[in-house]
């Protein structure tokens, strides 16, 4: 009887070790490429880094890059600060907030921008097909779903309302993850949603219609997200950061000029259906961070009360 | 009731449930876009079976689950027998165990993410923490269940400490250990999937999260079905192991006698 249990235990342990091995992240010492772990979110926005890794833009600069998918950007900032990841991907407002709380983060490369084209962006403010809401100012007194409160989404939606002549403080935001928003809009639980691709396509398929491209309204050619590192890494290993930035620059330019390859790589790290990937609007991937747009977001965040005091944008920018 | 009849009824219940989930979206009770019918889920599942990525996720989940379970069972049995056979230790640890045991493993997620990031280690810590208590508490009960007469007899015959553990403590505790392992296997699976889903360590849970954030609803349900099958397999396997290890025990012999 004891043997049976011992055999059972031993076989589970053996099977477990046979099924895979623990992976240790971090950097290698001595010769060979530097091991670099980057925290990303499995969304369209990060297509350039996946494409860059595949094309060898990091290899040729002596970096062995591992892309770790985190659930939402909230987990990435602490992991970069603690040194789990060397680099991370995060939206600009999250970084402004982290920076204002004294976390030692600094942008090292652009992430992605809005298309800058009103009515044709990768994210939009949408209502039901038969909704009486015609434009953002009609949202006064209405409920809008945002994936996270006090972040880039509600800041941008308020910019749309303000631009349309409405009072943004009268709009009520409720937190709801992107995947749940199309169903919530359809069932009437919220009056409007702000969705990114591929959920923009889902709302369109349900007969919904866009009323504003809030990322376009917030600032011209808005930089939505960037790659960042901890100030500690930048101080200790400026050469590695420089090589990462160079590789990202090449990856961003490549993705921006090869949208078909970007669409193809999106299919490899997300589970978006192929027929949807063909239809989605891709973000723009300029190589440089749009510094003015970061300042604009910082100003909006201060006006809306996300920040207590004006952010020191220059020390956050690359 | 005969075993065959039981099995038939079990399958019939499952088919009925599948039929219900097939019909609900078809008659418009729930929107098919967000709750696809069973047939579509199964078709998507068949597609998944042909993808490398799916099998890698299955391997990762099995790895975390079984390794976590093995560590928890080994630790739980060793500490349980040790603490249980030393009355002073048992009294001294009782309140600490009762304090630590009810802490939900998921409450430790922020802690493990800061310490180990979104790695398998993070999820493994959660799995071991949650399933360890299931085993430990059962073993402690088992050790406490020793017949005092048998205990005195063992003492009269001057059995050594190790012999007492081997011939007295272990046979008494074994049924409890088996129950602990069965409970721990399910808890470990739940925590494995939760960890992958929330922390983002590799495995089926993370694939479910990715499917969700990709709006691939059918894929998401297909993967959920797979995790359910894992649970069924865990229960069948631990029950079979229990029957073999405890074939001599009255609780098992009663089952074999037709009522």
Coordinates of C-alpha atoms in Angstrom, one line a residue:
Chain A
X1 CA 0.0 0.0 0.0
X2 CA 2.8 2.3 0.9
X3 CA 4.5 1.4 -2.4
X4 CA 1.4 2.3 -4.4
X5 CA 1.3 5.8 -2.9
X6 CA 5.1 6.2 -3.3
X7 CA 4.9 5.1 -7.0
X8 CA 2.0 7.5 -7.5
X9 CA 3.9 10.4 -6.0
X10 CA 7.1 9.6 -7.9
X11 CA 5.3 9.2 -11.2
X12 CA 3.5 12.6 -10.8
X13 CA 6.8 14.3 -10.0
X14 CA 8.5 12.7 -13.0
X15 CA 5.6 13.5 -15.3
X16 CA 5.6 17.0 -14.0
X17 CA 9.3 17.5 -14.7
X18 CA 9.0 15.8 -18.1
X19 CA 6.2 18.2 -19.1
X20 CA 8.4 21.3 -19.1
X21 CA 11.1 23.1 -17.2
X22 CA 11.2 26.2 -15.1
X23 CA 12.5 29.1 -17.0
X24 CA 14.7 31.6 -15.3
X25 CA 14.5 35.1 -16.7
X26 CA 17.0 37.9 -16.2
X27 CA 20.3 38.6 -17.8
X28 CA 23.1 36.3 -18.6
X29 CA 26.6 37.1 -17.4
X30 CA 29.7 36.8 -19.4
X31 CA 29.7 36.1 -23.1
X32 CA 26.7 35.4 -25.4
X33 CA 23.6 37.5 -26.0
X34 CA 22.0 39.4 -23.2
X35 CA 18.8 37.8 -22.0
X36 CA 16.0 40.4 -22.1
X37 CA 12.5 39.9 -20.8
X38 CA 9.8 42.3 -22.0
X39 CA 6.4 42.5 -20.4
X40 CA 3.7 43.0 -23.1
X41 CA -0.1 42.7 -23.3
X42 CA -1.5 40.4 -26.0
X43 CA -3.2 43.2 -28.1
X44 CA -2.6 44.7 -31.6
X45 CA -0.4 47.5 -30.3
X46 CA 2.6 45.3 -29.6
X47 CA 2.8 43.7 -33.1
X48 CA 6.1 45.5 -33.9
X49 CA 8.1 43.9 -31.1
X50 CA 6.8 40.4 -32.1
X51 CA 7.7 41.2 -35.7
X52 CA 11.1 42.6 -34.7
X53 CA 12.0 39.5 -32.7
X54 CA 10.9 37.3 -35.6
X55 CA 12.9 39.4 -38.1
X56 CA 16.1 39.2 -35.9
X57 CA 16.3 42.9 -35.1
X58 CA 17.1 42.1 -31.5
X59 CA 19.3 39.1 -32.2
X60 CA 21.7 41.1 -34.4
X61 CA 22.1 43.6 -31.5
X62 CA 23.1 40.8 -29.1
X63 CA 19.8 40.5 -27.3
X64 CA 17.9 37.3 -26.7
X65 CA 14.4 38.6 -26.2
X66 CA 11.6 36.8 -24.3
X67 CA 8.1 38.3 -24.5
X68 CA 6.1 37.7 -21.4
X69 CA 2.3 38.2 -21.8
X70 CA 0.9 39.9 -18.7
X71 CA -2.8 40.2 -18.1
X72 CA -3.2 44.0 -18.3
X73 CA -0.6 46.7 -17.9
X74 CA -1.1 47.0 -14.2
X75 CA 1.2 43.9 -13.6
X76 CA 3.9 45.2 -15.9
X77 CA 5.0 48.3 -14.0
X78 CA 5.8 46.6 -10.7
X79 CA 7.6 43.8 -12.6
X80 CA 9.8 46.3 -14.4
X81 CA 10.5 48.3 -11.3
X82 CA 11.5 45.1 -9.4
X83 CA 13.7 43.9 -12.2
X84 CA 11.6 40.8 -13.2
X85 CA 11.4 42.4 -16.7
X86 CA 14.0 44.6 -18.2
X87 CA 11.4 46.4 -20.3
X88 CA 7.7 46.8 -20.3
X89 CA 4.8 48.1 -22.5
X90 CA 2.4 50.5 -20.9
X91 CA 0.0 53.3 -21.9
X92 CA 1.2 56.8 -21.3
X93 CA -1.3 57.8 -18.6
X94 CA -0.4 54.7 -16.5
X95 CA 3.2 55.7 -16.8
X96 CA 2.4 59.4 -15.9
X97 CA 0.6 58.1 -12.8
X98 CA 3.4 55.7 -11.8
X99 CA 6.0 58.5 -12.3
X100 CA 4.0 60.9 -10.2
X101 CA 3.9 58.4 -7.4
X102 CA 7.7 58.4 -7.4
X103 CA 8.2 55.0 -9.2
X104 CA 11.6 55.2 -11.1
X105 CA 10.3 54.6 -14.6
X106 CA 11.4 56.2 -17.9
X107 CA 10.2 55.7 -21.5
X108 CA 12.8 54.1 -23.8
X109 CA 10.9 53.7 -27.0
X110 CA 7.6 54.6 -28.7
X111 CA 4.9 52.0 -28.5
X112 CA 2.0 53.0 -30.8
X113 CA 0.0 56.0 -31.8
X114 CA -3.6 56.7 -32.9
X115 CA -4.0 56.7 -36.7
X116 CA -4.8 60.4 -36.3
X117 CA -7.7 60.0 -38.7
X118 CA -11.1 60.9 -37.2
X119 CA -13.6 58.1 -37.8
X120 CA -10.9 55.6 -38.7
X121 CA -8.9 54.8 -35.6
X122 CA -8.1 51.5 -33.8
X123 CA -10.3 52.6 -30.9
X124 CA -13.6 54.5 -30.8
X125 CA -16.4 55.7 -28.6
X126 CA -19.5 53.7 -29.7
X127 CA -23.2 53.6 -29.1
X128 CA -26.0 51.2 -30.1
X129 CA -27.4 51.5 -33.7
X130 CA -30.8 52.9 -32.5
X131 CA -29.3 55.1 -29.7
X132 CA -30.6 58.7 -29.5
X133 CA -27.0 59.7 -28.7
X134 CA -25.6 61.5 -31.8
X135 CA -22.4 63.1 -30.6
X136 CA -20.1 63.0 -27.5
X137 CA -21.9 66.0 -25.8
X138 CA -25.1 63.9 -25.6
X139 CA -23.3 61.7 -23.1
X140 CA -24.0 64.2 -20.3
X141 CA -25.9 62.2 -17.6
X142 CA -25.2 59.0 -19.5
X143 CA -23.1 55.9 -18.5
X144 CA -20.0 55.1 -20.5
X145 CA -18.0 51.9 -20.0
X146 CA -14.2 52.2 -19.6
X147 CA -11.8 49.3 -19.2
X148 CA -10.1 51.1 -16.2
X149 CA -11.2 54.2 -14.4
X150 CA -8.8 57.2 -14.0
X151 CA -6.7 56.3 -17.0
X152 CA -6.2 56.9 -20.7
X153 CA -9.6 55.8 -21.8
X154 CA -11.8 58.1 -19.6
X155 CA -9.3 61.0 -20.1
X156 CA -9.7 60.7 -23.9
X157 CA -13.4 60.3 -23.7
X158 CA -13.7 63.4 -21.6
X159 CA -11.5 65.2 -24.3
X160 CA -14.1 64.2 -26.9
X161 CA -17.0 65.5 -24.8
X162 CA -15.1 68.8 -24.1
X163 CA -14.2 69.2 -27.8
X164 CA -17.9 68.7 -28.7
X165 CA -19.0 71.5 -26.3
X166 CA -20.3 69.2 -23.5
X167 CA -19.4 69.1 -19.8
X168 CA -17.2 66.1 -19.2
X169 CA -17.8 66.1 -15.4
X170 CA -21.5 65.1 -16.1
X171 CA -20.5 61.8 -17.8
X172 CA -20.6 58.8 -15.6
X173 CA -17.9 56.1 -16.2
X174 CA -18.2 52.5 -15.1
X175 CA -15.3 50.1 -15.1
X176 CA -15.8 47.1 -17.5
X177 CA -13.1 45.1 -19.3
X178 CA -13.0 45.5 -23.1
X179 CA -14.2 41.9 -23.8
X180 CA -17.4 42.5 -21.8
X181 CA -18.3 45.9 -23.4
X182 CA -20.0 44.8 -26.6
X183 CA -22.5 42.6 -24.7
X184 CA -23.1 45.3 -22.1
X185 CA -23.9 47.8 -24.8
X186 CA -26.1 45.4 -26.6
X187 CA -28.1 44.6 -23.5
X188 CA -28.4 48.3 -22.6
X189 CA -26.4 48.1 -19.3
X190 CA -24.3 51.1 -20.5
X191 CA -25.2 53.9 -22.9
X192 CA -21.8 54.0 -24.7
X193 CA -18.6 52.0 -24.7
X194 CA -15.0 52.9 -25.6
X195 CA -13.5 49.9 -27.3
X196 CA -10.2 49.0 -29.0
X197 CA -9.8 46.5 -31.7
X198 CA -11.0 43.7 -32.1
X199 CA -14.0 44.7 -30.0
X200 CA -14.7 47.7 -32.3
X201 CA -15.4 45.1 -35.0
X202 CA -17.7 43.2 -32.5
X203 CA -19.7 46.3 -31.8
X204 CA -20.0 47.1 -35.5
X205 CA -21.1 43.5 -36.2
X206 CA -23.9 44.0 -33.5
X207 CA -25.1 47.1 -35.5
X208 CA -23.4 49.7 -33.2
X209 CA -22.0 52.9 -34.6
X210 CA -19.0 55.1 -33.6
X211 CA -19.6 58.7 -32.5
X212 CA -16.0 59.8 -31.9
X213 CA -12.4 58.7 -32.2
X214 CA -11.4 59.8 -28.7
X215 CA -7.7 59.1 -29.1
X216 CA -7.8 61.5 -32.1
X217 CA -9.7 64.1 -30.1
X218 CA -7.3 64.0 -27.2
X219 CA -4.2 65.1 -29.2
X220 CA -3.1 65.1 -32.8
X221 CA -1.1 61.9 -33.5
X222 CA -1.5 60.9 -29.9
X223 CA 1.1 58.5 -28.5
X224 CA -1.1 56.0 -26.7
X225 CA 1.6 53.7 -25.2
X226 CA 5.3 53.3 -25.0
X227 CA 8.0 50.9 -23.9
X228 CA 9.8 51.8 -20.7
X229 CA 12.5 50.6 -18.3
X230 CA 13.4 51.3 -14.7
X231 CA 15.8 54.2 -14.0
X232 CA 18.0 51.7 -12.3
X233 CA 18.6 49.6 -15.4
X234 CA 19.1 52.8 -17.5
X235 CA 21.8 53.8 -15.0
X236 CA 23.5 50.4 -14.7
X237 CA 23.3 49.2 -18.3
X238 CA 22.9 52.2 -20.7
X239 CA 24.4 50.2 -23.5
X240 CA 21.6 47.5 -23.3
X241 CA 18.9 50.2 -23.2
X242 CA 20.5 51.9 -26.3
X243 CA 20.5 48.6 -28.2
X244 CA 16.9 47.9 -27.2
X245 CA 15.8 51.4 -28.3
X246 CA 17.6 50.9 -31.7
X247 CA 16.0 47.5 -32.2
X248 CA 12.6 49.0 -31.3
X249 CA 13.1 51.8 -33.8
X250 CA 13.8 49.4 -36.6
X251 CA 10.8 47.1 -35.5
X252 CA 8.4 50.1 -35.4
X253 CA 9.4 51.4 -38.8
X254 CA 9.2 47.9 -40.3
X255 CA 5.8 47.2 -38.8
X256 CA 4.5 50.5 -40.0
X257 CA 5.6 50.0 -43.5
X258 CA 4.6 46.3 -43.7
X259 CA 1.0 46.2 -42.4
X260 CA 0.3 42.8 -44.0
X261 CA 3.1 41.2 -42.0
X262 CA 1.9 43.0 -38.9
X263 CA -1.6 41.4 -39.4
X264 CA 0.0 38.0 -39.9
X265 CA 2.0 38.2 -36.6
X266 CA -1.0 39.4 -34.7
X267 CA -2.6 36.0 -35.5
X268 CA 0.3 34.2 -33.9
X269 CA 0.1 35.8 -30.4
X270 CA -3.6 36.6 -30.1
X271 CA -6.5 34.3 -30.8
X272 CA -8.4 36.9 -32.9
X273 CA -10.2 35.1 -35.8
X274 CA -8.5 35.5 -39.2
X275 CA -11.5 37.1 -40.8
X276 CA -11.5 39.8 -38.0
X277 CA -7.7 40.4 -38.3
X278 CA -8.3 41.3 -42.0
X279 CA -10.8 44.0 -41.0
X280 CA -9.3 45.6 -37.9
X281 CA -7.9 49.1 -38.1
X282 CA -4.2 49.0 -37.1
X283 CA -2.6 51.7 -35.0
X284 CA 0.3 53.8 -36.3
X285 CA 3.8 52.8 -35.3
X286 CA 6.0 55.9 -35.6
X287 CA 9.6 55.4 -34.3
X288 CA 9.5 58.6 -32.1
X289 CA 7.4 59.3 -29.1
X290 CA 5.1 62.3 -29.8
X291 CA 6.4 64.5 -26.9
X292 CA 3.7 67.2 -27.3
X293 CA 0.9 64.6 -27.0
X294 CA 2.4 63.2 -23.8
X295 CA 2.4 66.8 -22.4
X296 CA -1.2 67.2 -23.5
X297 CA -2.2 64.0 -21.7
X298 CA -0.4 65.2 -18.6
X299 CA -2.3 68.5 -18.8
X300 CA -5.6 66.6 -19.3
X301 CA -4.8 64.3 -16.4
X302 CA -4.1 67.3 -14.2
X303 CA -7.4 69.0 -15.2
X304 CA -9.4 65.9 -14.6
X305 CA -7.8 65.3 -11.2
X306 CA -5.9 62.1 -12.0
X307 CA -2.7 63.9 -11.0
X308 CA -2.4 66.1 -7.9
X309 CA 0.4 68.3 -9.3
X310 CA 1.8 68.9 -12.7
X311 CA 3.9 66.0 -14.0
X312 CA 7.6 66.4 -14.7
X313 CA 7.1 65.1 -18.3
X314 CA 10.7 65.7 -19.4
X315 CA 12.1 63.3 -16.9
X316 CA 9.7 60.6 -18.0
X317 CA 10.3 61.1 -21.8
X318 CA 13.2 59.2 -23.4
Chain B
X1 CA -27.7 0.2 -8.5
X2 CA -25.3 -1.6 -10.9
X3 CA -22.1 0.1 -12.0
X4 CA -23.2 -0.1 -15.7
X5 CA -26.5 1.6 -14.9
X6 CA -24.7 4.3 -12.9
X7 CA -22.4 5.0 -15.9
X8 CA -25.4 5.1 -18.3
X9 CA -27.2 7.6 -16.1
X10 CA -24.0 9.7 -15.8
X11 CA -23.5 9.9 -19.5
X12 CA -27.3 10.7 -20.0
X13 CA -27.0 13.6 -17.6
X14 CA -24.0 14.9 -19.4
X15 CA -25.7 14.6 -22.8
X16 CA -28.8 16.4 -21.4
X17 CA -26.7 19.3 -20.1
X18 CA -24.9 19.5 -23.5
X19 CA -28.3 19.6 -25.3
X20 CA -29.5 22.3 -23.0
X21 CA -26.5 24.5 -23.8
X22 CA -27.0 23.7 -27.5
X23 CA -30.6 24.8 -27.5
X24 CA -30.4 27.9 -25.2
X25 CA -28.6 30.0 -27.9
X26 CA -30.5 28.4 -30.8
X27 CA -33.9 29.5 -29.4
X28 CA -32.5 32.9 -28.5
X29 CA -32.5 32.5 -24.7
X30 CA -28.9 33.8 -24.6
X31 CA -27.1 35.6 -27.5
X32 CA -25.2 33.0 -29.6
X33 CA -22.3 35.5 -30.0
X34 CA -21.5 35.4 -26.3
X35 CA -22.7 31.9 -25.5
X36 CA -22.1 29.7 -28.6
X37 CA -24.0 26.3 -28.8
X38 CA -22.3 23.1 -27.7
X39 CA -21.7 21.9 -31.3
X40 CA -19.7 25.1 -32.1
X41 CA -17.7 24.7 -29.0
X42 CA -16.9 21.1 -29.8
X43 CA -16.0 22.0 -33.4
X44 CA -13.6 24.7 -32.1
X45 CA -12.1 22.2 -29.6
X46 CA -11.4 19.8 -32.5
X47 CA -9.6 22.6 -34.3
X48 CA -7.6 23.4 -31.2
X49 CA -6.4 19.8 -30.9
X50 CA -4.5 20.3 -34.1
X51 CA -2.5 23.3 -32.8
X52 CA 1.0 23.0 -31.2
X53 CA 0.2 26.0 -29.1
X54 CA -2.7 24.2 -27.5
X55 CA -0.6 21.1 -26.6
X56 CA 2.2 23.4 -25.2
X57 CA -0.4 25.0 -22.9
X58 CA -1.7 21.6 -21.9
X59 CA 1.9 20.5 -21.0
X60 CA 2.5 23.7 -19.0
X61 CA -0.7 23.3 -17.1
X62 CA 0.0 19.6 -16.3
X63 CA 3.5 20.5 -15.2
X64 CA 2.4 23.2 -12.8
X65 CA -0.6 21.2 -11.5
X66 CA 1.2 17.8 -10.9
X67 CA 4.4 19.3 -9.6
X68 CA 2.5 21.5 -7.2
X69 CA 0.4 18.6 -6.1
X70 CA 3.4 16.4 -5.6
X71 CA 5.2 19.0 -3.4
X72 CA 2.0 19.7 -1.4
X73 CA 1.4 16.0 -0.7
X74 CA 5.0 15.2 0.2
X75 CA 5.2 18.2 2.5
X76 CA 1.7 17.6 4.0
X77 CA 2.3 13.9 4.7
X78 CA 5.8 14.5 6.2
X79 CA 4.8 17.4 8.4
X80 CA 1.5 15.9 9.3
X81 CA 3.0 12.7 10.6
X82 CA 5.7 14.6 12.4
X83 CA 3.5 17.2 14.0
X84 CA 0.7 14.6 14.7
X85 CA 3.0 12.2 16.5
X86 CA 4.5 14.8 18.8
X87 CA 1.7 16.0 21.2
X88 CA 3.6 19.2 22.3
X89 CA 4.2 20.2 18.7
X90 CA 0.6 19.5 17.8
X91 CA -0.7 21.7 20.6
X92 CA 1.7 24.5 19.7
X93 CA 0.9 24.6 16.0
X94 CA -2.9 24.1 16.2
X95 CA -3.8 27.8 16.4
X96 CA -1.2 28.8 13.8
X97 CA -2.5 26.2 11.3
X98 CA -6.1 27.4 11.9
X99 CA -5.0 30.9 11.2
X100 CA -3.0 30.2 8.0
X101 CA -5.3 27.6 6.5
X102 CA -8.3 29.9 5.8
X103 CA -6.2 32.5 3.9
X104 CA -7.4 32.2 0.3
X105 CA -4.5 31.4 -1.9
X106 CA -5.6 34.0 -4.4
X107 CA -5.1 36.7 -1.8
X108 CA -1.4 36.0 -2.2
X109 CA -1.4 36.9 -5.9
X110 CA -0.1 40.4 -5.4
X111 CA 2.7 39.1 -3.2
X112 CA 3.9 36.3 -5.6
X113 CA 3.7 38.7 -8.6
X114 CA 6.0 41.1 -6.9
X115 CA 8.4 38.3 -5.9
X116 CA 8.4 36.1 -9.0
X117 CA 6.5 38.0 -11.8
X118 CA 4.3 36.1 -14.2
X119 CA 6.3 32.9 -14.1
X120 CA 5.3 29.3 -13.3
X121 CA 7.0 29.7 -9.9
X122 CA 4.3 32.3 -8.9
X123 CA 1.5 29.9 -9.8
X124 CA 3.3 27.0 -8.2
X125 CA 3.5 28.8 -4.9
X126 CA -0.3 29.4 -4.9
X127 CA -1.0 25.8 -5.9
X128 CA 1.3 24.4 -3.1
X129 CA -0.1 26.8 -0.5
X130 CA -3.7 25.9 -1.2
X131 CA -3.4 22.2 -1.6
X132 CA -0.9 21.7 1.3
X133 CA -3.5 22.4 3.9
X134 CA -5.9 19.9 2.5
X135 CA -3.3 17.1 3.0
X136 CA -1.9 18.4 6.3
X137 CA -5.3 18.7 8.0
X138 CA -6.4 15.2 6.8
X139 CA -3.1 13.6 8.0
X140 CA -3.4 15.3 11.4
X141 CA -6.9 13.9 11.8
X142 CA -5.7 10.5 10.6
X143 CA -2.8 10.4 13.2
X144 CA -5.2 11.5 15.9
X145 CA -7.5 8.6 15.0
X146 CA -5.1 5.9 16.2
X147 CA -6.8 3.3 18.4
X148 CA -5.5 3.9 22.0
X149 CA -5.5 0.1 22.6
X150 CA -3.3 -0.5 19.6
X151 CA -1.1 2.4 20.7
X152 CA -0.6 0.7 24.2
X153 CA 0.0 -2.6 22.5
X154 CA 2.7 -1.1 20.3
X155 CA 4.3 0.4 23.4
X156 CA 4.1 -2.9 25.3
X157 CA 5.9 -4.6 22.4
X158 CA 8.5 -1.8 22.6
X159 CA 8.1 -0.8 18.9
X160 CA 10.5 1.9 18.1
X161 CA 9.4 5.3 16.8
X162 CA 10.0 4.4 13.2
X163 CA 8.2 1.0 13.6
X164 CA 5.3 2.7 15.2
X165 CA 5.0 5.1 12.2
X166 CA 5.3 2.2 9.8
X167 CA 2.9 -0.3 11.4
X168 CA 0.5 1.9 13.4
X169 CA 0.4 5.5 12.3
X170 CA 0.6 5.0 8.6
X171 CA -2.1 2.3 8.1
X172 CA -4.5 4.4 10.3
X173 CA -3.8 7.6 8.5
X174 CA -3.7 6.2 5.0
X175 CA -7.5 6.5 4.3
X176 CA -7.2 10.2 5.5
X177 CA -4.2 10.7 3.3
X178 CA -6.1 9.4 0.3
X179 CA -9.0 11.7 1.0
X180 CA -6.5 14.6 1.4
X181 CA -4.8 13.8 -1.9
X182 CA -8.2 13.6 -3.7
X183 CA -9.2 17.0 -2.3
X184 CA -5.8 18.5 -3.0
X185 CA -5.8 17.3 -6.6
X186 CA -9.0 19.4 -7.3
X187 CA -7.8 22.4 -5.3
X188 CA -4.4 22.3 -7.1
X189 CA -6.1 22.3 -10.5
X190 CA -8.3 25.2 -9.6
X191 CA -5.4 27.2 -8.4
X192 CA -3.3 26.3 -11.4
X193 CA -5.9 27.6 -13.8
X194 CA -6.6 30.7 -11.6
X195 CA -2.9 31.5 -11.4
X196 CA -2.5 31.2 -15.2
X197 CA -5.6 33.3 -15.8
X198 CA -4.8 36.1 -13.3
X199 CA -1.0 36.1 -13.2
X200 CA -0.5 35.2 -16.8
X201 CA 1.9 32.3 -16.2
X202 CA 2.0 29.9 -19.2
X203 CA -0.8 27.3 -19.5
X204 CA -4.4 26.8 -20.4
X205 CA -5.5 29.6 -18.0
X206 CA -3.5 32.1 -19.9
X207 CA -4.8 30.8 -23.2
X208 CA -8.3 31.3 -21.9
X209 CA -7.4 34.9 -21.0
X210 CA -5.9 35.5 -24.4
X211 CA -8.9 34.1 -26.1
X212 CA -11.1 36.4 -24.1
X213 CA -9.0 39.5 -24.9
X214 CA -9.1 38.5 -28.5
X215 CA -12.9 38.2 -28.6
X216 CA -12.5 34.5 -29.6
X217 CA -15.6 33.4 -27.6
X218 CA -15.8 29.8 -28.9
X219 CA -12.1 29.2 -28.4
X220 CA -12.5 30.4 -24.8
X221 CA -15.3 28.0 -24.1
X222 CA -13.4 25.1 -25.8
X223 CA -10.5 25.7 -23.5
X224 CA -12.8 25.9 -20.5
X225 CA -14.2 22.4 -21.4
X226 CA -10.6 21.1 -21.5
X227 CA -10.0 22.3 -17.9
X228 CA -13.3 20.6 -16.9
X229 CA -12.1 17.3 -18.4
X230 CA -8.8 17.7 -16.4
X231 CA -11.0 17.9 -13.3
X232 CA -12.9 14.7 -14.2
X233 CA -9.6 12.9 -14.9
X234 CA -8.1 14.0 -11.6
X235 CA -11.1 12.6 -9.7
X236 CA -11.1 9.3 -11.6
X237 CA -7.4 8.8 -11.1
X238 CA -7.3 9.6 -7.4
X239 CA -10.3 7.4 -6.8
X240 CA -8.6 4.5 -8.6
X241 CA -5.4 5.0 -6.7
X242 CA -7.4 5.1 -3.5
X243 CA -9.1 1.8 -4.3
X244 CA -5.8 0.1 -5.0
X245 CA -4.0 1.5 -2.0
X246 CA -6.9 0.8 0.4
X247 CA -8.3 -2.5 -0.9
X248 CA -8.0 -3.9 2.6
X249 CA -9.8 -1.1 4.3
X250 CA -13.5 -1.7 5.5
X251 CA -14.7 1.5 3.6
X252 CA -13.5 0.1 0.3
X253 CA -14.7 -3.5 1.0
X254 CA -18.2 -2.3 1.8
X255 CA -18.4 -0.7 -1.7
X256 CA -17.6 -4.0 -3.3
X257 CA -20.4 -5.9 -1.5
X258 CA -23.7 -5.6 -3.5
X259 CA -26.4 -3.9 -1.5

